[in-house]
Amino acid sequence: MYFLTGWPRRLLCPLRSEEEPFHIQPSSQRFYFAVLSETQLSIWFSRPSVLIVSYIESAKAAAQFGFYQKAEWKPDDSMIAVATAKGYILLFDVLGGGDDKSLYEPVYPKGSPRVKVTPGYKEEQCAPALSLEMKKPVDLEAPITSLQSLQEDLLVCTADGYLHVLHWDGLGSNGRKAICLTTIPFSLDLQSARGGPSLDLEGVYIRCMEYCVTLDGFAVVLSDGRLGFITPLSNTITADQLQGVWAADVTDGTCVAVNNKYRLMAFGCASGSVLVYMIDTTTGSMQLSHKLELTPKHYPDIYNKTGPVKLICWSPDYSVAMVTWECGGLSLWSVFGAHLICTLGEDFAYRSDGTKKDPIKISSMCWGAEGYHLWVLPNKPERGRQEEQQQEEEEMVTPPHPSLQAGILQFHFIKSALTVNPCTSNQEQVLLHGEDRLYLTCGDPSQVHSTSDTHPHTHLHPHDGSPLHHPPNPDSSLSQGLSTLLGHKHWHVVQIHSTYLESNWPIRFAAIDTAGQCMAVAGRRGFAHYSLFTRKWKLFGNITQEQNMTVTGGLAWWKDFVVVACYNFIDQQEQLRLYQRSSNLDNAFASVTKLQSDTLLLNVFRDMIILFRADCSICLYSIERRNDSPHPTASVELLQEVSMSRYIPHPALVVSVTLTSVRTETGITLKAPQQACMAESIMLNLAGQLIMLQRDRSGPQVREKETPANNKKLLPFCPPVVLAQCVENVWTTCRSNRKKRHLLEALWLSCGEAGMKVWLPLFPRDHRKPHSFLSRRIMLPFHINIYPLAVLFEDALVLGATNETVLYDGLQGSSEPLEALFPYCTVERTSQIYLHHILRQLLVRNLGEQALMLAQSCASLPYFPHVMELMVHVVLEEEATSREPIPDPLLPTVAKFITEFPLFLQTIVHCARKTEYALWNYLFAAVGNPKDLFEECLMAQDLDTAASYLIILQNMEVPAVSRQHATLLFNTALEQGKWDLCRHMIRFLKAIGSGEMETPPPTPTTQEPSSTGGFEFFRNRSISLSQSADAITTGKFNLQKTFSMPSGPSSKGRDAECAENMYIDMMLWRHARHLLEQVRLRDLGCFSAQLGFELIGWLCRERNRVARVEDFVSALKRLHKDFLWPFPVIPVGSISSPLKNGRCRTGKDPGNKTSCLSNY
């Protein structure tokens, strides 16, 4: 979504002024910013961020009109209205200096290739020269509380309860009308609206107001704190044509900001929370959608001390909202409440030495172009004291100190490409873009070569060496190489070409191809694309072609073509263009299709393009690659057109449009995976409401074999069905995989504070007939700890990004610099497993068979054991710590479920070791007795897991039981030569005999663990088998007879320790006898070396017992076999040996070499 990066930048006003700027207002395109101080109006430019012009009011006029308070731009940026403290509206004409005059112009070095070669071409980076001219003021005779521009009208709210409607171009008495607030009827909904004025509005006025285009009304905050929405019943704003509704039970409203794309109204409250309302389409009432507020879990020190909400600002794409409070600080939320950033905690609020910083207090803020910057005007209450101290030291001719100059803070942001270009050509890569660079999660092109070598149909492109795109094999997984890219948190950063940025800033759209190796960006005009293989950008060779088009509907990649929905200024025509990646970026190599209406959104599904147009219609096009010319081209053909005007009230409300293979019909079976390849439905995100249009298959069906491919008629679509609410992003894939159909044919949704949802298909098992009562799909919600930006379908992972901070307190002085006030912000990649959430949701709904099928399909994932462990741990923590009894506990079901997998024993013990001791009884009551599980581990020869169960037994059983099981494990480890485990077991057995109680530990009386009880028990009792070998060297482990005697007069403790050491020695001696009886001298040597066994002394004692050799021949043979020694042979020259023993010469051929031991 949106992420802070770097340090904020301070813009200093070049004019010395005693006044502090307190209000900033952007123009409609956010290229200009009006900044107000008490008697000064300044206009700043966006790029470069410089001051263009300032208008300073005279002292006489300031005394007449009062200080400046608020400002508002005319929609065409030709005028500015300024409200003053004494009730005047001052209008200023913004006059340009002509096309040839610029305040700043870029200067290129001599011989630079970037020169003006096109007549009439103007550098967009030049800051224009503007001037301000004040017109006749308008006296409203009351303090002004709010300004709102509405097309050709200016709406002004005053403290006497009136709403004034002024015309921008005619501000005389004829172009002005006033509406009293008491004449507007208010009710809880439009159905119960009563005629006549509302009596409870006497003395009440509008404190804050903002117009919502898509709702066609005004969101207002009244002076008594109530929240309302005023709707004009006709096209003209008159007193008898206004109707109001208010929100029930809210009386502490402070400010308001509307979201035109999602039809939301965000109201700030004195309690510090933000209430986000929507309008019920049936009743017209205000319905609470969600809240934006700090939680005590994440911000325990400040969540209830922020003070009232001061400002709310929606980003230009309406995907995030920035909030600030009276006590200071900034906080960023997504449109449906996912919390992204807050400057009231962590490194923003504390220095490196732990001292607390004062939060930055903000008087005004606004977003810059495309949301790349947040312009902030901070309060400086200490500035007056600093001026008094330094006034005597500084002369008037010297420039003011930076801390004393009026400054603007610019916070830099990078954002996800999904916010403005929700194209699904690549769902498994995270693509972020800032104002001048791209951030990619894709890896090295060499990795792609290594993975593409495994596909026989992959060929290298003859021009740039990149792999050509082919339709994916339905049985192959394209995400196998993506798992290797999750091991690091670094981004692949691509700097956008400076030549393109100079004339086309800001970047509006960005897209990445399926392989994750090619990117395309589009700014104000034209577009450019980049390849990771060549590490080069491709720009239009003819700059006229670049400047004659602007991308309107977004960018997408189809194989090695860039798909662009653009507007052609020369032909004044909306067009769909496809440019081949390897060809020169020129219109001569483009495939152009004329469109009938403006395109708002574009997407690609397999070999189809889907467009959403401004007339609320959806068009489907087919794409076909043609190689009949030297340069490959693509032919585009219109397939189908679907009108949505009946269901979409405003085209700007459509957030994304997606063509998918998702369907809900009864034809979903395990026998038909090829259906995943077909375009079955359209997913439309309408202001957060996910709507599905599915193909109508109710009529007679025609088999594909009976219909020619070129004459196939597409089926119509059924009426739309609402799938989910509060949807921010949608992910789906066109790939198919028989082994992972649940994950690949699911629909993934991001829902803000509600987390994620997955619309999962349900399949019958073993080709059985599905139950008639069983739904074909189910919507499962689950929470994750990151904001999702991409989904790895086969890998069962969600990819995202998170803000990290680095403190820098190196510079200290009389005035702290920005580097000390704010930490340095970085953006790091992150990922999260979601499979355990889905499995748990299926088990809760008694869909264990579906959960088992899904889990079995993912059992080969490297982190699948961790998934099982997480599921057990989450359910255990919730149920065992519940204050109320659970009527239907889930833990026994989960325990039964994981017994279907061979990692059951490891999962249980790992979960127990990471859980507090107080919860163990609840856990093992569901999964079984730990002694039985220990014995199962021994039978399965899983000694490491059995060793972990010893810790459980040590804490839950008497020492005699622990010693018994430890002895079994020790003997088994000795036999299998697990020397590390043997060393741990020796230490474990010694610890058991060093003063343990002979009674088991008391069972906790309550299921709710105390905060420290379990940890105290571990500290006093348990001995971890995974302790580091600080006292155990990696080489020899010396077990001498010199026992370490404990300090103290207790002879009982000394006797117990001596007995325990003797017990261990007896086991070691018994194992040594066993090895020597079997003449396993190599194993005996390893045993002695690894465990420090006193071999020489023991052999001396056993020389007449087990060390006595009875069968020398078999002993000698075993010795040769153990050490891989060859048997001695008879050389050729020794055939005439005088030895008469015929057993040494069994072969008559002199060339035979016969072993001397062959006849033994």
GROMACS .gro file of N, CA, C and O in nm, residues 269-299:
model
  124
  269CYS      N    1  -1.332   1.255   1.558
  269CYS     CA    2  -1.406   1.276   1.682
  269CYS      C    3  -1.313   1.328   1.791
  269CYS      O    4  -1.191   1.311   1.785
  270ALA      N    5  -1.373   1.389   1.892
  270ALA     CA    6  -1.295   1.440   2.004
  270ALA      C    7  -1.234   1.328   2.086
  270ALA      O    8  -1.137   1.350   2.160
  271SER      N    9  -1.285   1.207   2.075
  271SER     CA   10  -1.230   1.094   2.148
  271SER      C   11  -1.099   1.043   2.088
  271SER      O   12  -1.032   0.958   2.147
  272GLY      N   13  -1.063   1.091   1.970
  272GLY     CA   14  -0.940   1.048   1.905
  272GLY      C   15  -0.960   0.942   1.799
  272GLY      O   16  -0.865   0.905   1.730
  273SER      N   17  -1.081   0.891   1.784
  273SER     CA   18  -1.108   0.790   1.682
  273SER      C   19  -1.172   0.855   1.559
  273SER      O   20  -1.227   0.965   1.567
  274VAL      N   21  -1.163   0.783   1.448
  274VAL     CA   22  -1.222   0.828   1.322
  274VAL      C   23  -1.334   0.731   1.287
  274VAL      O   24  -1.312   0.610   1.276
  275LEU      N   25  -1.455   0.784   1.270
  275LEU     CA   26  -1.571   0.703   1.233
  275LEU      C   27  -1.592   0.714   1.082
  275LEU      O   28  -1.607   0.825   1.030
  276VAL      N   29  -1.591   0.602   1.015
  276VAL     CA   30  -1.608   0.599   0.869
  276VAL      C   31  -1.749   0.551   0.839
  276VAL      O   32  -1.786   0.438   0.874
  277TYR      N   33  -1.827   0.637   0.774
  277TYR     CA   34  -1.967   0.609   0.745
  277TYR      C   35  -1.987   0.588   0.596
  277TYR      O   36  -1.911   0.639   0.512
  278MET      N   37  -2.092   0.512   0.566
  278MET     CA   38  -2.139   0.495   0.430
  278MET      C   39  -2.288   0.526   0.427
  278MET      O   40  -2.354   0.531   0.531
  279ILE      N   41  -2.343   0.548   0.307
  279ILE     CA   42  -2.484   0.577   0.291
  279ILE      C   43  -2.555   0.450   0.246
  279ILE      O   44  -2.518   0.390   0.145
  280ASP      N   45  -2.655   0.410   0.323
  280ASP     CA   46  -2.736   0.294   0.285
  280ASP      C   47  -2.817   0.329   0.161
  280ASP      O   48  -2.895   0.424   0.160
  281THR      N   49  -2.800   0.250   0.056
  281THR     CA   50  -2.865   0.282  -0.071
  281THR      C   51  -3.016   0.264  -0.065
  281THR      O   52  -3.089   0.323  -0.145
  282THR      N   53  -3.068   0.183   0.026
  282THR     CA   54  -3.213   0.159   0.032
  282THR      C   55  -3.285   0.261   0.119
  282THR      O   56  -3.391   0.312   0.081
  283THR      N   57  -3.228   0.295   0.234
  283THR     CA   58  -3.295   0.388   0.326
  283THR      C   59  -3.237   0.528   0.323
  283THR      O   60  -3.303   0.622   0.368
  284GLY      N   61  -3.114   0.544   0.271
  284GLY     CA   62  -3.051   0.675   0.271
  284GLY      C   63  -2.993   0.715   0.404
  284GLY      O   64  -2.950   0.830   0.422
  285SER      N   65  -2.987   0.625   0.500
  285SER     CA   66  -2.933   0.657   0.632
  285SER      C   67  -2.782   0.641   0.633
  285SER      O   68  -2.723   0.576   0.546
  286MET      N   69  -2.720   0.699   0.736
  286MET     CA   70  -2.576   0.688   0.754
  286MET      C   71  -2.546   0.562   0.835
  286MET      O   72  -2.590   0.548   0.949
  287GLN      N   73  -2.469   0.470   0.775
  287GLN     CA   74  -2.434   0.344   0.839
  287GLN      C   75  -2.285   0.345   0.871
  287GLN      O   76  -2.203   0.379   0.785
  288LEU      N   77  -2.249   0.306   0.994
  288LEU     CA   78  -2.109   0.300   1.033
  288LEU      C   79  -2.043   0.182   0.964
  288LEU      O   80  -2.085   0.066   0.980
  289SER      N   81  -1.939   0.209   0.887
  289SER     CA   82  -1.866   0.104   0.817
  289SER      C   83  -1.756   0.045   0.907
  289SER      O   84  -1.752  -0.076   0.930
  290HIS      N   85  -1.669   0.128   0.959
  290HIS     CA   86  -1.563   0.082   1.046
  290HIS      C   87  -1.503   0.202   1.117
  290HIS      O   88  -1.540   0.317   1.090
  291LYS      N   89  -1.410   0.175   1.209
  291LYS     CA   90  -1.343   0.280   1.284
  291LYS      C   91  -1.194   0.276   1.257
  291LYS      O   92  -1.136   0.169   1.237
  292LEU      N   93  -1.133   0.393   1.261
  292LEU     CA   94  -0.988   0.405   1.257
  292LEU      C   95  -0.943   0.457   1.393
  292LEU      O   96  -0.966   0.574   1.426
  293GLU      N   97  -0.881   0.371   1.471
  293GLU     CA   98  -0.838   0.413   1.604
  293GLU      C   99  -0.719   0.329   1.648
  293GLU      O  100  -0.702   0.214   1.606
  294LEU      N  101  -0.638   0.390   1.733
  294LEU     CA  102  -0.523   0.321   1.789
  294LEU      C  103  -0.569   0.221   1.894
  294LEU      O  104  -0.662   0.249   1.971
  295THR      N  105  -0.506   0.106   1.897
  295THR     CA  106  -0.546   0.000   1.990
  295THR      C  107  -0.453  -0.003   2.110
  295THR      O  108  -0.333   0.025   2.098
  296PRO      N  109  -0.504  -0.037   2.228
  296PRO     CA  110  -0.416  -0.048   2.345
  296PRO      C  111  -0.314  -0.161   2.333
  296PRO      O  112  -0.213  -0.160   2.403
  297LYS      N  113  -0.338  -0.257   2.247
  297LYS     CA  114  -0.243  -0.367   2.230
  297LYS      C  115  -0.113  -0.318   2.170
  297LYS      O  116  -0.004  -0.356   2.214
  298HIS      N  117  -0.121  -0.231   2.069
  298HIS     CA  118  -0.002  -0.185   2.000
  298HIS      C  119   0.049  -0.050   2.053
  298HIS      O  120   0.168  -0.020   2.039
  299TYR      N  121  -0.039   0.032   2.109
  299TYR     CA  122   0.002   0.163   2.159
  299TYR      C  123  -0.055   0.183   2.300
  299TYR      O  124  -0.146   0.265   2.320
   0.00000   0.00000   0.00000
